[in-house]
Amino acid sequence: MGVIYIGDRAAGKTHLALELANPQSHYVKVIAPDYQYIKSLLYDENLQKTKPTEAFKSVYDQYLNVRVQLPTGNKEINSYWLDTAGEIWRKNWQTENNSQWQEFLTKIRESEGILLVLPPYRQLVHDQFNREDFITQQQWCNRFQRWVDFFRYDCPKIRHLLLCLNKADLFCNLQQEANILGYIPNRSHFNWQQRNQYVYDRYFSPIHPQIRELNKSISGLSVKFFITSIYNRSLLELPWLYLGSFLSK
Amino acid sequence: MFKNILNKLSNKSEYVEENASIRVIGDRQSGKTSYMASLAYYPNASSDSFVQSIIPIGEDAENLVTQAQNILEQGLELEPTMLNANIDEVKDYTLNITLVNQVKLTINCKDYAGEFFSDLMYKIGDSLLDDYLDDCLQATGIMLLIDGTSHRKDSEYANGLDKFLLALNQADLDKGKRRIAVTFSKCEQSELWINRQSGEKIANNRFPQLYRRLQAWQKMKIGEVSYFTTSSFGVLGSQFPEPNSQKISRGREGTKSIIKNPRRWRPYGLVSPIYWLCTGKRNAKLEE
């Protein structure tokens, strides 16, 4: 049991996890591993960026213990973050590496919640950035459809799916969005329902049909929407605050 | 100070204690867990309320209170309760309810997954379903929770109930009369709120098939039925009451909503069906 933090390579998961562990936190704190340890593991001081995840491993996992401060006290979330290379979605790879594939499936099926980190698509990214570095909206939708199929057929019991559209600094005014969406106990501008609707309408419109399909096909599933960025603590913490409310311990 | 304690102790014996073992059944999204969580938390109890206190006992019941605070109060929906693979894993909540008239109700309450009731409606001969039914037969009281706005499912409920009553009939008859408290939830919705003191009228008008089945069962003198209305969230204002809930969706399945103003969260009618299940009598004070 626990939470799975997942996404394709280059979605920005490593940097997100590293930043989440930054001790300057509001309501969400990574208690293990320690920030310096994660940094040494993931950050290349010379290149001033996170190290690319080891390419020879198809599935790469790392443990993360997160403490969330909620109205009734603290909750601890055990989470694993999994990097998945493109090849694991190929039937070939799954057959040839059956034990690894099964292990991956078991981990996902046993998890109480899944945080899926998605990169932005080209059309969404502001034009001062190099848009060519990002996949097109159509590619993005196609890729998401594969996730939908994966959840539908391989994880029919999934309860909480949190879609985090990452690198929000590339496509929105972070501070402005954080002011609206941020969490302040008992004084938030939006409640959770409003937050979710706002992000869903504004940033996830290309995949609305897929979301409807997902909701229809998995009974009891709750899909929620977030935008995240390593440059904004408020937005970064929201998915964890949401999850913390539901997890039992 | 000692005198006070002694007084309290001697008063304690004056309490009339009633208890019941209850199973809460109902379709998916009928609001069973919200009902239980609101009951365990009992927010913003009014000082002139007939219910003096509700104390959750044990870890499961305490978890319900934190769920109410972390989830419901923050404007989130509770997750659907899963149908456990094993009936013994179903959470058993214990609550101590003290009323102003010196009555103390202790209830053990199991909140079944909505899947149980939908399986009753559509499945036959499932061993897990049989385990659940067997467990249900151990209860002294059954609360059938129905989303008052899901009247379009009347005939499905009636069919599910048929199977359920049949199983009850086939069980040990020495147990005495069984009580079924039919409780309409989500009564903060204006169409139900105006009839909140006429639960039976709601049953007759909106769920005629279900109502007929239950009345026929009662006539056979093997059980008693009574009708109640509740709202886990309550209403805002007294002169022109409006639901203290924000609708997320409304369909054939009923209404899905979250709380609108947690600071003014005051549930309605939660204890009334429990009182009846424990004592066999209704108490008008709990339905005000």
XYZ file of C-alpha atoms in Angstrom:
537
model
C 0.000 0.000 0.000
C 1.026 3.590 -0.406
C 1.137 6.096 -3.188
C 2.728 5.664 -6.560
C 4.323 8.643 -8.180
C 4.586 7.827 -11.823
C 5.090 9.305 -15.259
C 7.058 8.976 -18.425
C 10.669 10.000 -18.502
C 11.311 13.731 -18.831
C 7.954 14.584 -17.294
C 9.964 16.155 -14.494
C 9.287 13.681 -11.714
C 12.800 13.612 -10.334
C 13.049 17.362 -10.007
C 9.547 17.489 -8.540
C 10.481 14.949 -5.878
C 13.729 16.729 -5.144
C 11.959 20.059 -4.739
C 9.234 18.514 -2.624
C 11.995 17.425 -0.236
C 13.249 21.003 0.066
C 13.090 21.773 3.804
C 11.431 25.136 3.156
C 7.979 23.706 3.125
C 4.478 24.787 4.116
C 2.265 21.810 4.924
C 4.041 18.937 3.169
C 7.392 17.615 4.311
C 9.480 14.795 2.946
C 10.803 12.974 6.012
C 12.779 10.281 4.240
C 15.090 10.210 2.486
C 16.789 13.355 3.640
C 16.998 16.354 1.230
C 20.793 16.313 1.011
C 20.753 12.590 0.322
C 18.150 12.938 -2.432
C 20.095 15.857 -3.837
C 23.331 13.904 -3.967
C 21.472 11.055 -5.579
C 19.627 13.049 -8.159
C 21.308 16.362 -8.710
C 24.395 17.000 -10.763
C 26.096 20.040 -9.189
C 28.375 20.522 -12.181
C 25.603 20.541 -14.717
C 23.230 22.361 -12.318
C 20.399 20.011 -13.200
C 18.930 16.690 -12.174
C 20.752 13.631 -13.406
C 18.931 11.713 -16.090
C 17.348 8.585 -14.671
C 19.475 5.540 -15.390
C 18.518 4.586 -18.854
C 19.435 0.915 -18.592
C 16.653 0.308 -16.102
C 13.197 0.020 -17.591
C 11.488 0.577 -14.292
C 13.262 2.647 -11.725
C 11.869 3.086 -8.253
C 12.662 5.120 -5.205
C 11.004 5.360 -1.821
C 9.651 8.646 -0.501
C 8.031 9.179 2.892
C 5.923 12.306 3.029
C 4.288 13.972 6.033
C 1.206 16.095 5.420
C -0.204 18.564 7.917
C -4.006 18.370 7.901
C -6.695 20.060 10.000
C -6.807 17.082 12.369
C -3.071 16.527 12.601
C -0.303 14.941 10.604
C -0.536 12.051 8.206
C 2.295 10.095 6.721
C 2.200 8.957 3.135
C 4.461 6.179 1.978
C 5.151 6.623 -1.654
C 7.225 5.116 -4.387
C 8.158 6.938 -7.465
C 8.474 4.933 -10.599
C 10.101 6.005 -13.806
C 8.892 4.114 -16.781
C 10.703 3.946 -20.053
C 8.738 3.827 -23.263
C 9.605 0.217 -23.958
C 7.689 -1.199 -21.007
C 4.420 -0.430 -22.769
C 5.346 -2.702 -25.630
C 3.762 -6.152 -25.481
C 7.126 -7.609 -26.520
C 8.931 -6.148 -23.566
C 6.164 -7.218 -21.187
C 6.402 -10.822 -22.347
C 10.171 -10.949 -22.353
C 10.472 -9.289 -18.957
C 7.435 -10.860 -17.409
C 8.603 -10.912 -13.794
C 9.586 -7.241 -13.919
C 6.288 -6.333 -15.559
C 4.319 -8.287 -12.955
C 6.229 -6.602 -10.155
C 5.414 -3.221 -11.668
C 1.724 -4.134 -11.967
C 1.547 -5.431 -8.413
C 3.039 -2.229 -7.052
C 0.521 -0.135 -8.946
C -2.466 -2.307 -8.127
C -1.677 -2.301 -4.427
C -1.309 1.437 -4.227
C -3.978 3.566 -2.597
C -3.395 6.435 -4.954
C -1.541 7.256 -8.136
C 0.061 10.576 -8.932
C 0.611 10.697 -12.646
C 2.989 13.439 -13.720
C 2.399 14.732 -17.243
C 4.549 17.168 -19.209
C 2.858 20.112 -20.957
C 2.147 19.873 -24.679
C 3.527 22.181 -27.326
C 0.480 24.358 -27.912
C 0.165 25.102 -24.206
C 3.746 26.298 -23.694
C 4.325 30.069 -23.862
C 6.116 31.158 -26.996
C 9.188 32.554 -25.213
C 10.217 28.924 -24.595
C 11.367 26.507 -27.202
C 8.098 24.816 -28.049
C 9.804 22.307 -30.305
C 11.067 20.569 -27.164
C 7.546 19.462 -26.344
C 5.249 16.898 -27.906
C 2.247 18.167 -29.827
C -1.223 18.226 -28.372
C -2.201 15.280 -30.552
C 0.777 13.210 -29.393
C 0.000 14.183 -25.831
C -3.611 13.031 -26.199
C -2.511 9.778 -27.831
C -0.083 9.120 -25.014
C -2.756 9.836 -22.462
C -5.084 7.391 -24.186
C -2.460 4.713 -23.525
C -2.546 5.576 -19.834
C -6.345 5.372 -19.920
C -6.173 1.901 -21.457
C -3.559 0.874 -18.934
C -5.689 1.985 -15.984
C -8.866 0.501 -17.442
C -7.487 -2.914 -18.239
C -4.605 -3.355 -15.834
C -5.727 -1.443 -12.737
C -9.519 -1.732 -12.597
C -9.552 -1.156 -8.845
C -7.707 2.129 -8.729
C -9.380 4.648 -6.384
C -7.486 7.933 -6.539
C -5.835 9.140 -9.684
C -4.195 12.542 -9.524
C -3.156 14.048 -12.833
C -0.403 16.604 -12.369
C 0.326 18.753 -15.382
C 3.904 19.622 -14.542
C 6.229 22.491 -15.511
C 3.395 24.930 -14.988
C 5.928 27.797 -15.080
C 6.071 27.241 -18.848
C 2.409 27.797 -19.463
C 0.828 29.978 -16.792
C 1.395 32.785 -14.353
C 2.443 30.719 -11.367
C 1.841 33.287 -8.674
C -1.566 34.198 -9.993
C -2.670 30.573 -10.132
C -1.179 29.825 -6.721
C -3.160 32.728 -5.233
C -6.368 31.198 -6.481
C -5.605 27.537 -5.945
C -3.390 27.631 -2.831
C -4.335 25.865 0.365
C -4.706 27.854 3.567
C -6.479 25.867 6.305
C -10.038 27.181 6.657
C -9.304 30.308 4.593
C -8.631 28.978 1.086
C -9.969 30.994 -1.827
C -11.362 27.838 -3.420
C -12.605 24.623 -1.903
C -11.313 21.331 -3.356
C -14.229 20.986 -5.703
C -13.715 24.468 -7.143
C -9.965 23.963 -7.457
C -10.496 20.773 -9.328
C -13.087 22.209 -11.692
C -10.927 25.231 -12.420
C -7.843 23.212 -13.350
C -9.880 20.640 -15.258
C -11.629 23.258 -17.382
C -8.596 25.417 -17.950
C -5.765 22.983 -18.570
C -7.146 19.551 -19.343
C -9.677 20.293 -22.063
C -7.966 18.209 -24.807
C -8.478 15.044 -22.761
C -11.999 15.639 -21.469
C -13.389 12.756 -23.573
C -10.772 10.356 -22.187
C -11.525 11.458 -18.627
C -15.213 10.791 -19.174
C -14.323 7.372 -20.539
C -12.135 6.644 -17.520
C -14.806 7.738 -15.061
C -17.383 5.621 -16.794
C -15.302 2.490 -16.937
C -13.800 2.368 -13.449
C -16.420 2.471 -10.747
C -15.397 4.260 -7.577
C -12.483 6.043 -9.223
C -11.898 9.669 -8.424
C -9.754 11.571 -10.934
C -8.449 14.945 -9.781
C -6.477 17.595 -11.622
C -3.485 19.668 -10.611
C -0.839 21.892 -12.105
C 2.592 21.614 -10.537
C 5.920 23.366 -10.789
C 9.175 23.211 -8.876
C 9.054 27.014 -8.721
C 5.903 27.213 -6.674
C 5.634 25.496 -3.307
C 1.899 26.046 -2.974
C 1.058 24.282 -6.216
C 3.644 21.595 -5.557
C 2.059 20.630 -2.249
C -1.580 20.508 -3.370
C -1.720 16.913 -4.701
C -0.153 15.614 -1.486
C -2.557 17.573 0.693
C -5.419 16.135 -1.287
C -4.150 12.571 -0.992
C -3.348 12.951 2.686
C -7.012 13.669 3.397
C -7.977 10.206 2.199
C -5.252 7.871 3.277
C -5.976 5.945 6.392
C -2.880 6.370 8.553
C -15.812 18.468 44.032
C -16.266 14.970 45.485
C -19.931 15.706 45.860
C -20.086 16.535 42.167
C -18.421 13.304 41.194
C -20.684 11.328 43.513
C -23.702 13.110 42.057
C -22.550 12.282 38.583
C -22.009 8.659 39.508
C -25.396 8.363 41.122
C -26.999 10.117 38.143
C -25.351 7.621 35.901
C -27.497 4.833 37.251
C -30.604 6.817 36.360
C -29.838 6.474 32.688
C -31.977 4.143 30.688
C -29.621 2.196 28.500
C -30.713 0.835 25.176
C -28.553 -0.752 22.579
C -28.691 -2.174 19.138
C -26.531 -3.808 16.576
C -27.253 -2.114 13.296
C -26.354 -2.684 9.668
C -26.583 0.244 7.313
C -27.472 -0.924 3.837
C -28.305 1.042 0.735
C -27.393 1.551 -2.872
C -24.130 3.092 -4.027
C -24.028 6.810 -3.343
C -26.968 6.682 -0.973
C -24.745 8.444 1.549
C -24.138 5.654 4.066
C -20.583 6.620 4.996
C -21.434 10.335 5.051
C -24.321 9.506 7.351
C -22.034 7.521 9.657
C -19.276 10.142 9.570
C -21.685 12.998 10.303
C -23.187 10.994 13.121
C -19.806 10.220 14.679
C -18.620 13.821 14.297
C -21.966 15.488 15.027
C -20.772 18.989 14.183
C -22.198 22.218 15.589
C -24.662 20.503 17.886
C -27.103 23.107 19.105
C -27.176 23.758 22.858
C -30.912 23.068 22.951
C -30.561 19.870 20.961
C -32.218 16.768 22.304
C -28.993 14.906 21.655
C -26.602 15.697 24.458
C -23.529 13.957 23.102
C -22.317 11.372 20.653
C -19.079 9.689 21.585
C -17.242 7.496 19.098
C -15.652 4.460 20.723
C -12.605 2.711 19.312
C -10.269 3.290 16.427
C -12.728 2.735 13.596
C -15.221 5.229 14.950
C -12.484 7.758 15.683
C -11.304 7.394 12.105
C -14.782 8.325 10.992
C -14.475 11.588 12.891
C -11.180 12.447 11.241
C -12.680 11.522 7.878
C -15.482 13.952 8.574
C -13.026 16.703 9.424
C -10.400 16.049 6.784
C -12.697 15.137 3.944
C -16.269 16.326 4.357
C -15.401 19.563 6.107
C -12.802 20.403 3.447
C -15.360 20.149 0.660
C -14.362 16.683 -0.561
C -16.470 13.622 -1.225
C -15.877 10.468 0.769
C -14.582 7.590 -1.283
C -16.947 4.723 -1.961
C -16.732 1.925 0.601
C -15.248 -1.189 -0.950
C -16.971 -4.514 -0.736
C -14.530 -6.388 1.457
C -13.581 -9.844 0.342
C -14.260 -10.979 3.862
C -17.301 -9.957 5.880
C -15.206 -9.861 9.072
C -13.172 -7.013 7.622
C -16.153 -4.681 7.444
C -15.595 -1.859 9.893
C -17.720 -2.000 12.996
C -18.355 1.424 14.459
C -19.390 1.847 18.080
C -21.089 5.034 19.188
C -22.476 6.131 22.520
C -25.369 8.530 22.180
C -26.701 10.359 25.219
C -30.046 12.097 25.045
C -31.398 14.851 27.255
C -34.129 12.560 28.637
C -31.471 10.368 30.321
C -31.530 7.752 27.625
C -28.223 6.331 26.532
C -28.040 4.503 23.224
C -25.069 2.311 22.436
C -24.908 1.132 18.878
C -22.623 -1.078 16.908
C -23.029 -0.143 13.344
C -21.616 -1.706 10.206
C -21.455 0.374 7.082
C -21.697 -2.007 4.129
C -20.421 -1.160 0.675
C -23.088 0.042 -1.732
C -21.993 -2.828 -3.916
C -23.720 -5.159 -1.461
C -27.099 -3.647 -2.202
C -26.525 -3.383 -5.931
C -25.416 -7.031 -5.909
C -28.657 -7.844 -4.095
C -30.498 -6.165 -6.936
C -28.656 -7.861 -9.749
C -26.752 -10.968 -8.573
C -27.858 -14.439 -7.545
C -26.008 -17.187 -5.679
C -22.822 -15.319 -4.878
C -21.058 -16.762 -1.831
C -19.771 -13.402 -0.679
C -23.264 -11.989 -0.915
C -24.497 -14.900 1.215
C -21.842 -14.132 3.843
C -23.011 -10.550 3.979
C -26.624 -11.632 4.248
C -25.761 -14.023 7.078
C -23.982 -11.240 8.894
C -26.957 -8.976 8.374
C -29.186 -11.513 10.062
C -27.176 -11.122 13.266
C -28.252 -7.504 13.500
C -31.100 -6.352 15.688
C -31.895 -3.496 13.402
C -31.456 -2.679 9.752
C -31.207 0.803 8.413
C -32.091 0.974 4.753
C -30.667 4.259 3.533
C -32.099 5.586 0.309
C -31.124 8.744 -1.527
C -34.473 10.532 -1.494
C -33.777 11.966 -4.933
C -33.154 8.583 -6.569
C -36.869 7.756 -6.988
C -36.321 6.647 -10.571
C -34.688 3.526 -9.186
C -37.788 2.586 -7.183
C -38.440 -0.693 -8.978
C -34.799 -1.800 -8.693
C -34.822 -1.078 -4.976
C -38.077 -3.026 -4.621
C -36.494 -6.039 -6.337
C -33.371 -5.884 -4.186
C -35.511 -5.586 -1.110
C -37.548 -8.637 -2.123
C -34.438 -10.773 -2.087
C -33.342 -9.270 1.182
C -36.673 -9.847 2.921
C -36.761 -13.392 1.627
C -33.370 -14.054 3.211
C -34.573 -12.517 6.465
C -37.656 -14.743 6.430
C -35.580 -17.825 5.905
C -33.407 -17.026 8.899
C -33.972 -18.040 12.490
C -37.423 -16.861 13.468
C -36.830 -16.985 17.219
C -35.101 -13.652 17.042
C -38.345 -11.800 17.409
C -39.557 -9.001 15.242
C -37.012 -7.307 13.098
C -37.028 -3.575 12.619
C -36.195 -1.889 9.371
C -35.730 1.856 9.509
C -36.187 3.158 5.990
C -34.270 6.393 5.991
C -34.315 8.893 3.171
C -31.023 10.701 2.912
C -30.082 14.013 1.285
C -33.257 15.604 2.611
C -31.577 19.021 2.592
C -32.803 19.131 -1.031
C -35.820 21.453 -0.999
C -38.182 18.937 -2.606
C -37.596 16.606 0.367
C -36.984 19.165 3.086
C -40.584 20.373 2.982
C -41.708 16.812 3.758
C -38.993 15.978 6.249
C -41.519 15.268 8.971
C -43.488 12.897 6.748
C -41.078 10.124 5.855
C -43.888 7.729 5.096
C -45.416 10.187 2.657
C -42.098 10.412 0.807
C -42.007 6.613 0.646
C -45.553 6.361 -0.620
C -45.285 9.151 -3.162
C -41.785 8.759 -4.483
C -41.025 5.076 -3.935
C -44.452 3.415 -4.283
C -43.178 -0.059 -5.200
C -40.663 -0.166 -2.386
C -43.324 1.138 -0.021
C -45.841 -1.549 -1.035
C -43.281 -4.327 -0.482
C -42.424 -3.061 2.969
C -46.031 -2.579 4.009
C -46.850 -6.123 2.874
C -43.898 -7.457 4.882
C -45.089 -5.574 7.949
C -48.590 -6.970 7.582
C -47.160 -10.467 7.857
C -46.288 -9.509 11.453
C -42.717 -10.673 11.241
C -41.218 -7.259 11.295
C -41.746 -3.568 11.753
C -40.986 -0.741 9.387
C -40.765 2.951 10.064
C -39.810 5.808 7.747
C -37.356 8.592 8.488
C -35.679 11.513 6.797
C -32.117 12.693 7.335
C -29.619 15.104 5.974
C -25.932 14.685 6.669
C -25.273 18.351 5.817
C -28.479 20.139 6.836
C -29.734 23.472 5.606
C -28.726 27.125 5.890
C -31.193 29.577 7.405
C -34.528 28.872 9.042
C -36.910 31.297 7.362
C -35.879 30.487 3.813
C -33.848 27.327 4.192
C -31.497 26.378 1.417
C -29.406 23.190 1.262
C -26.008 23.494 2.906
C -24.630 21.489 0.035
C -23.201 22.145 -3.369
C -24.424 19.822 -6.088
C -21.771 18.032 -8.117
C -24.099 15.921 -10.178
C -27.729 14.940 -10.334
C -29.001 11.920 -12.196
C -30.938 8.732 -12.019
C -28.636 7.476 -9.260
C -29.524 10.461 -7.096
C -27.680 13.551 -6.049
C -23.986 13.840 -5.381
C -22.946 16.837 -3.372
C -20.367 18.257 -1.044
C -20.808 20.581 1.907
C -21.250 24.251 1.088
C -20.520 25.997 4.358
C -18.655 23.771 6.825
C -18.896 26.395 9.573
C -22.661 26.120 9.553
C -22.705 22.359 9.175
C -25.560 20.979 11.229
C -26.966 17.575 10.194
C -30.627 16.770 10.531
C -32.474 13.707 11.847
C -29.475 11.401 12.228
C -30.382 9.937 15.614
C -34.100 9.455 15.067
C -33.931 6.148 13.164
C -31.361 4.825 15.662
C -33.619 5.708 18.578
C -36.441 3.786 16.966
C -34.216 0.818 16.140
C -33.113 0.680 19.788
C -36.431 1.308 21.507
C -39.212 0.632 19.022
C -40.585 4.094 19.741
C -40.263 7.284 17.761
C -39.206 10.463 19.427
C -40.611 13.657 17.940
C -37.853 15.720 19.555
C -35.301 14.045 17.325
C -37.214 15.047 14.227
C -37.497 18.763 14.872
